[in-house]
Amino acid sequence: MRPALFLDRDGVVIEQVAYLHDPSQVRLEKGVAENLKRLHDAGFAVVVITNQSGVARKLFSLADVEKIHEKIQQLLAANNEKIDAFYICPHHPKYDVDCNCRKPKPGLILQAVRELDLDLKHSVMCGDKISDVQCGINAGCAKSLLIRTGYGREEENAARQAGMDVCEDFTALTNIVLNK
Ligand SMILES: [Mg+2]
Ligand SMILES: [Zn+2]
């Protein structure tokens, strides 16, 4: 069983763009490609856990979301890297169903653990919103923390008040995950 780093997508792996659906707007966050290599070399799976309620809101389709993920993989391929899997919640309780996969609910992490045979007890969740950190806590990850990219700086104070750990950027996150 491999441990995993579970990552929120927008504001963590790629720069935050509200209701992103145009692949030409995809930009990797600083340090992602290089640090994915470090994580993979250390035996971690890297899995994106993303809420995409724009699908429920009919702003874009699930196929549009997949195109964004293909673009992310293309950009990473330039460094011989990739995300191991993407798990998507397309729902929103106001627009379609009150599902079990919308963060902060742990459904997507638990599904990934089952399907990819991951070692949850040694896995980490990181996102730029408190709901991401809460998702990791709800799932039972070893560690869950906020990153100060995307919405992270806006969420930081509330996260700290809630006793959550905060890291500066993707390189700092990777150092924490790898105990370096
Ligand atoms: Mg985000
Ligand atoms: Zn869902």
mmCIF file of N, CA, C and O in Angstrom, residues 38 44 143 172-180:
data_model
loop_
_atom_site.group_PDB
_atom_site.id
_atom_site.type_symbol
_atom_site.label_atom_id
_atom_site.label_comp_id
_atom_site.label_asym_id
_atom_site.label_seq_id
_atom_site.Cartn_x
_atom_site.Cartn_y
_atom_site.Cartn_z
ATOM 1 N N ARG A 38 9.775 14.591 -6.529
ATOM 2 C CA ARG A 38 10.255 14.217 -5.183
ATOM 3 C C ARG A 38 9.254 13.284 -4.493
ATOM 4 O O ARG A 38 9.634 12.311 -3.847
ATOM 5 N N PHE A 44 5.093 8.163 -2.877
ATOM 6 C CA PHE A 44 3.745 8.696 -2.672
ATOM 7 C C PHE A 44 2.938 8.686 -3.973
ATOM 8 O O PHE A 44 3.467 9.010 -5.037
ATOM 9 N N LYS A 143 -2.289 13.685 8.322
ATOM 10 C CA LYS A 143 -2.065 15.121 8.435
ATOM 11 C C LYS A 143 -2.933 15.822 7.399
ATOM 12 O O LYS A 143 -3.091 15.304 6.286
ATOM 13 N N ALA A 172 7.173 23.885 0.362
ATOM 14 C CA ALA A 172 7.079 23.722 1.827
ATOM 15 C C ALA A 172 6.183 22.537 2.167
ATOM 16 O O ALA A 172 6.494 21.751 3.078
ATOM 17 N N LEU A 173 5.089 22.398 1.446
ATOM 18 C CA LEU A 173 4.194 21.247 1.656
ATOM 19 C C LEU A 173 4.954 19.938 1.454
ATOM 20 O O LEU A 173 4.871 19.019 2.276
ATOM 21 N N THR A 174 5.700 19.865 0.348
ATOM 22 C CA THR A 174 6.432 18.633 0.031
ATOM 23 C C THR A 174 7.463 18.324 1.110
ATOM 24 O O THR A 174 7.621 17.171 1.519
ATOM 25 N N ASN A 175 8.145 19.363 1.607
ATOM 26 C CA ASN A 175 9.119 19.154 2.688
ATOM 27 C C ASN A 175 8.431 18.578 3.921
ATOM 28 O O ASN A 175 8.994 17.688 4.580
ATOM 29 N N ILE A 176 7.238 19.055 4.229
ATOM 30 C CA ILE A 176 6.499 18.551 5.404
ATOM 31 C C ILE A 176 6.093 17.092 5.160
ATOM 32 O O ILE A 176 6.276 16.228 6.022
ATOM 33 N N VAL A 177 5.561 16.808 3.965
ATOM 34 C CA VAL A 177 5.111 15.443 3.659
ATOM 35 C C VAL A 177 6.276 14.455 3.743
ATOM 36 O O VAL A 177 6.126 13.343 4.244
ATOM 37 N N LEU A 178 7.442 14.890 3.257
ATOM 38 C CA LEU A 178 8.609 14.002 3.222
ATOM 39 C C LEU A 178 9.472 14.117 4.480
ATOM 40 O O LEU A 178 10.541 13.501 4.551
ATOM 41 N N ASN A 179 9.015 14.911 5.474
ATOM 42 C CA ASN A 179 9.777 15.139 6.715
ATOM 43 C C ASN A 179 11.180 15.631 6.421
ATOM 44 O O ASN A 179 12.156 15.192 7.038
ATOM 45 N N LYS A 180 11.272 16.549 5.473
ATOM 46 C CA LYS A 180 12.605 17.070 5.110
ATOM 47 C C LYS A 180 12.777 18.493 5.646
ATOM 48 O O LYS A 180 11.824 19.247 5.701
#
